[in-house]
């Protein structure tokens, strides 16, 4: 009997995923990519169209100047909250030296590093730089406060010029240094 319940729960989960996929596909809208400073261009889809800003829809590919390629999944804030039931926070890290922007959304936590995804299932913010560890630091929420902690990185994590040895609160305007890179933090 227990096996049947597990099987039914699994089937229900698969059906829910398919339903979400169909809803997203059906509600396919285009979203504006904000202007960003880039040296060699940003490309949308496989056409290699060089744009500074453009429209992306679900299933479109977003490719930077390197070999990385990310498929977009666009959904409204309302649908996302209904689907996941979590209030999410956005973080933007702007590189101090060249203005390059890295942005992600997280609910409970976010791993920042060179790796694409953490084994614990946290979303990740990938920054391709040899001075940044595969899993460099973790951003997480406790109550209404956002914290940053180093997770065993080789070149350490610094907040406003000070090495962090335990979780520290992080706020808008703070400067986060990972390896040789410094980033200004913005969250909303």
mmCIF file of C-alpha atoms in Angstrom:
data_model
loop_
_atom_site.group_PDB
_atom_site.id
_atom_site.type_symbol
_atom_site.label_atom_id
_atom_site.label_comp_id
_atom_site.label_asym_id
_atom_site.label_seq_id
_atom_site.Cartn_x
_atom_site.Cartn_y
_atom_site.Cartn_z
ATOM 1 C CA UNK A 1 0.000 0.000 0.000
ATOM 2 C CA UNK A 2 2.840 2.393 0.861
ATOM 3 C CA UNK A 3 4.479 1.703 -2.514
ATOM 4 C CA UNK A 4 1.236 2.616 -4.288
ATOM 5 C CA UNK A 5 1.075 5.917 -2.389
ATOM 6 C CA UNK A 6 4.677 6.715 -3.358
ATOM 7 C CA UNK A 7 3.905 5.855 -6.978
ATOM 8 C CA UNK A 8 0.821 8.093 -6.958
ATOM 9 C CA UNK A 9 2.782 10.945 -5.358
ATOM 10 C CA UNK A 10 5.472 10.589 -8.027
ATOM 11 C CA UNK A 11 2.917 10.593 -10.830
ATOM 12 C CA UNK A 12 1.231 13.649 -9.342
ATOM 13 C CA UNK A 13 4.580 15.462 -9.212
ATOM 14 C CA UNK A 14 5.288 14.618 -12.868
ATOM 15 C CA UNK A 15 1.819 15.810 -13.900
ATOM 16 C CA UNK A 16 2.323 19.050 -11.970
ATOM 17 C CA UNK A 17 5.635 19.681 -13.747
ATOM 18 C CA UNK A 18 4.029 19.023 -17.140
ATOM 19 C CA UNK A 19 1.145 21.362 -16.276
ATOM 20 C CA UNK A 20 3.537 24.124 -15.226
ATOM 21 C CA UNK A 21 5.528 23.662 -18.438
ATOM 22 C CA UNK A 22 2.358 23.890 -20.541
ATOM 23 C CA UNK A 23 1.168 26.988 -18.674
ATOM 24 C CA UNK A 24 4.505 28.699 -19.187
ATOM 25 C CA UNK A 25 4.554 27.774 -22.875
ATOM 26 C CA UNK A 26 0.980 28.911 -23.349
ATOM 27 C CA UNK A 27 1.590 32.221 -21.606
ATOM 28 C CA UNK A 28 4.747 32.809 -23.616
ATOM 29 C CA UNK A 29 5.503 36.485 -23.384
ATOM 30 C CA UNK A 30 8.589 38.406 -24.233
ATOM 31 C CA UNK A 31 10.594 40.150 -21.556
ATOM 32 C CA UNK A 32 13.003 43.018 -22.010
ATOM 33 C CA UNK A 33 16.671 42.417 -21.308
ATOM 34 C CA UNK A 34 17.963 45.588 -19.633
ATOM 35 C CA UNK A 35 20.869 47.444 -21.239
ATOM 36 C CA UNK A 36 24.201 46.111 -20.081
ATOM 37 C CA UNK A 37 27.731 47.210 -20.905
ATOM 38 C CA UNK A 38 29.497 44.505 -22.865
ATOM 39 C CA UNK A 39 32.724 44.565 -24.827
ATOM 40 C CA UNK A 40 32.062 41.931 -27.488
ATOM 41 C CA UNK A 41 28.276 41.663 -27.626
ATOM 42 C CA UNK A 42 25.380 39.687 -26.264
ATOM 43 C CA UNK A 43 23.547 37.177 -28.428
ATOM 44 C CA UNK A 44 19.920 36.079 -28.389
ATOM 45 C CA UNK A 45 19.044 32.601 -29.733
ATOM 46 C CA UNK A 46 21.177 30.845 -32.308
ATOM 47 C CA UNK A 47 21.019 33.688 -34.841
ATOM 48 C CA UNK A 48 23.925 35.467 -33.181
ATOM 49 C CA UNK A 49 22.196 38.839 -33.300
ATOM 50 C CA UNK A 50 24.408 41.358 -31.517
ATOM 51 C CA UNK A 51 22.178 43.403 -29.224
ATOM 52 C CA UNK A 52 22.530 45.627 -26.196
ATOM 53 C CA UNK A 53 18.913 45.048 -25.249
ATOM 54 C CA UNK A 54 16.203 42.872 -26.702
ATOM 55 C CA UNK A 55 13.255 40.630 -25.927
ATOM 56 C CA UNK A 56 13.497 37.100 -24.557
ATOM 57 C CA UNK A 57 10.690 34.581 -24.218
ATOM 58 C CA UNK A 58 10.493 31.175 -22.543
ATOM 59 C CA UNK A 59 12.715 28.704 -24.344
ATOM 60 C CA UNK A 60 14.916 31.362 -25.956
ATOM 61 C CA UNK A 61 18.634 31.007 -25.442
ATOM 62 C CA UNK A 62 20.736 33.729 -23.904
ATOM 63 C CA UNK A 63 24.430 33.492 -24.721
ATOM 64 C CA UNK A 64 27.203 35.816 -23.602
ATOM 65 C CA UNK A 65 30.560 36.280 -25.275
ATOM 66 C CA UNK A 66 31.870 32.921 -24.028
ATOM 67 C CA UNK A 67 30.633 29.392 -24.640
ATOM 68 C CA UNK A 68 28.054 29.548 -21.836
ATOM 69 C CA UNK A 69 24.462 29.244 -23.006
ATOM 70 C CA UNK A 70 21.428 29.590 -20.768
ATOM 71 C CA UNK A 71 17.831 28.740 -21.654
ATOM 72 C CA UNK A 72 15.354 31.258 -20.297
ATOM 73 C CA UNK A 73 12.164 30.402 -18.473
ATOM 74 C CA UNK A 74 9.933 33.455 -18.204
ATOM 75 C CA UNK A 75 6.912 33.617 -15.955
ATOM 76 C CA UNK A 76 5.014 36.359 -14.230
ATOM 77 C CA UNK A 77 5.679 37.099 -10.559
ATOM 78 C CA UNK A 78 2.117 35.985 -9.758
ATOM 79 C CA UNK A 79 2.534 32.621 -11.517
ATOM 80 C CA UNK A 80 5.939 32.073 -9.910
ATOM 81 C CA UNK A 81 4.538 32.667 -6.417
ATOM 82 C CA UNK A 82 1.559 30.378 -7.108
ATOM 83 C CA UNK A 83 3.865 27.707 -8.506
ATOM 84 C CA UNK A 84 6.578 27.754 -5.881
ATOM 85 C CA UNK A 85 4.749 29.315 -2.931
ATOM 86 C CA UNK A 86 7.880 31.200 -1.877
ATOM 87 C CA UNK A 87 8.677 34.881 -1.698
ATOM 88 C CA UNK A 88 11.896 35.309 -3.587
ATOM 89 C CA UNK A 89 14.646 37.879 -3.355
ATOM 90 C CA UNK A 90 16.764 39.143 -6.224
ATOM 91 C CA UNK A 91 20.448 39.947 -5.967
ATOM 92 C CA UNK A 92 22.619 41.839 -8.410
ATOM 93 C CA UNK A 93 26.406 41.892 -8.155
ATOM 94 C CA UNK A 94 28.031 44.634 -10.237
ATOM 95 C CA UNK A 95 31.751 44.206 -10.797
ATOM 96 C CA UNK A 96 33.468 47.332 -9.469
ATOM 97 C CA UNK A 97 36.205 47.492 -12.143
ATOM 98 C CA UNK A 98 34.275 46.971 -15.388
ATOM 99 C CA UNK A 99 30.567 47.189 -14.475
ATOM 100 C CA UNK A 100 29.805 43.594 -15.509
ATOM 101 C CA UNK A 101 26.532 42.489 -13.893
ATOM 102 C CA UNK A 102 25.651 39.085 -12.383
ATOM 103 C CA UNK A 103 22.074 38.618 -11.210
ATOM 104 C CA UNK A 104 20.021 35.814 -9.676
ATOM 105 C CA UNK A 105 16.838 35.075 -7.749
ATOM 106 C CA UNK A 106 16.739 33.014 -4.558
ATOM 107 C CA UNK A 107 14.292 32.029 -1.833
ATOM 108 C CA UNK A 108 16.326 30.277 0.864
ATOM 109 C CA UNK A 109 19.894 30.401 -0.334
ATOM 110 C CA UNK A 110 22.225 30.950 -3.254
ATOM 111 C CA UNK A 111 25.689 29.534 -3.928
ATOM 112 C CA UNK A 112 28.151 31.836 -5.698
ATOM 113 C CA UNK A 113 31.129 30.304 -7.478
ATOM 114 C CA UNK A 114 32.440 28.836 -10.728
ATOM 115 C CA UNK A 115 30.163 25.745 -10.489
ATOM 116 C CA UNK A 116 26.791 25.748 -12.212
ATOM 117 C CA UNK A 117 24.699 24.015 -9.498
ATOM 118 C CA UNK A 118 25.212 22.997 -5.912
ATOM 119 C CA UNK A 119 24.511 19.408 -4.834
ATOM 120 C CA UNK A 120 22.177 20.560 -2.046
ATOM 121 C CA UNK A 121 19.849 21.992 -4.674
ATOM 122 C CA UNK A 122 20.541 25.681 -4.063
ATOM 123 C CA UNK A 123 20.390 27.826 -7.157
ATOM 124 C CA UNK A 124 23.786 29.125 -8.132
ATOM 125 C CA UNK A 125 25.268 32.306 -9.490
ATOM 126 C CA UNK A 126 28.147 31.339 -11.737
ATOM 127 C CA UNK A 127 31.097 33.718 -12.114
ATOM 128 C CA UNK A 128 33.794 32.386 -14.404
ATOM 129 C CA UNK A 129 37.060 33.594 -12.897
ATOM 130 C CA UNK A 130 40.018 31.437 -11.860
ATOM 131 C CA UNK A 131 40.413 33.273 -8.530
ATOM 132 C CA UNK A 132 36.858 32.269 -7.516
ATOM 133 C CA UNK A 133 36.330 28.756 -6.109
ATOM 134 C CA UNK A 134 33.818 26.281 -7.551
ATOM 135 C CA UNK A 135 31.678 26.841 -4.436
ATOM 136 C CA UNK A 136 32.942 30.131 -3.037
ATOM 137 C CA UNK A 137 30.272 31.585 -0.752
ATOM 138 C CA UNK A 138 26.623 31.258 0.167
ATOM 139 C CA UNK A 139 23.994 33.989 0.390
ATOM 140 C CA UNK A 140 21.016 33.056 2.560
ATOM 141 C CA UNK A 141 18.080 34.551 4.425
ATOM 142 C CA UNK A 142 17.364 34.174 8.111
ATOM 143 C CA UNK A 143 14.156 35.986 8.995
ATOM 144 C CA UNK A 144 14.220 39.256 7.067
ATOM 145 C CA UNK A 145 18.016 39.533 7.088
ATOM 146 C CA UNK A 146 20.270 38.407 4.233
ATOM 147 C CA UNK A 147 23.651 36.911 5.164
ATOM 148 C CA UNK A 148 26.834 35.933 3.324
ATOM 149 C CA UNK A 149 29.233 33.212 4.447
ATOM 150 C CA UNK A 150 32.403 31.748 2.975
ATOM 151 C CA UNK A 151 32.069 28.009 2.298
ATOM 152 C CA UNK A 152 35.699 26.929 2.264
ATOM 153 C CA UNK A 153 36.930 28.973 -0.685
ATOM 154 C CA UNK A 154 40.633 29.041 -1.489
ATOM 155 C CA UNK A 155 40.939 32.831 -1.808
ATOM 156 C CA UNK A 156 38.447 33.751 0.943
ATOM 157 C CA UNK A 157 35.421 36.049 0.938
ATOM 158 C CA UNK A 158 35.638 39.677 2.044
ATOM 159 C CA UNK A 159 32.801 42.034 2.968
ATOM 160 C CA UNK A 160 33.620 45.759 2.832
ATOM 161 C CA UNK A 161 37.348 44.970 2.969
ATOM 162 C CA UNK A 162 37.194 42.549 5.906
ATOM 163 C CA UNK A 163 37.638 38.787 5.622
ATOM 164 C CA UNK A 164 34.544 36.975 6.835
ATOM 165 C CA UNK A 165 35.036 33.917 9.022
ATOM 166 C CA UNK A 166 31.366 33.398 9.872
ATOM 167 C CA UNK A 167 28.009 34.420 8.399
ATOM 168 C CA UNK A 168 27.689 38.212 8.183
ATOM 169 C CA UNK A 169 24.654 40.385 7.364
ATOM 170 C CA UNK A 170 24.873 41.890 3.880
ATOM 171 C CA UNK A 171 23.084 45.030 2.684
ATOM 172 C CA UNK A 172 22.610 47.120 -0.426
ATOM 173 C CA UNK A 173 25.766 49.031 -1.305
ATOM 174 C CA UNK A 174 28.134 46.597 0.423
ATOM 175 C CA UNK A 175 31.249 45.523 -1.482
ATOM 176 C CA UNK A 176 31.760 41.764 -1.709
ATOM 177 C CA UNK A 177 35.212 40.504 -2.752
ATOM 178 C CA UNK A 178 35.539 36.970 -4.084
ATOM 179 C CA UNK A 179 39.086 36.056 -5.062
ATOM 180 C CA UNK A 180 40.436 39.031 -7.043
ATOM 181 C CA UNK A 181 36.982 40.352 -8.038
ATOM 182 C CA UNK A 182 35.023 43.033 -6.168
ATOM 183 C CA UNK A 183 31.261 43.439 -6.553
ATOM 184 C CA UNK A 184 28.784 46.069 -5.366
ATOM 185 C CA UNK A 185 25.661 44.391 -3.909
ATOM 186 C CA UNK A 186 22.049 45.332 -4.722
ATOM 187 C CA UNK A 187 19.063 43.307 -3.443
ATOM 188 C CA UNK A 188 15.291 43.705 -3.724
#
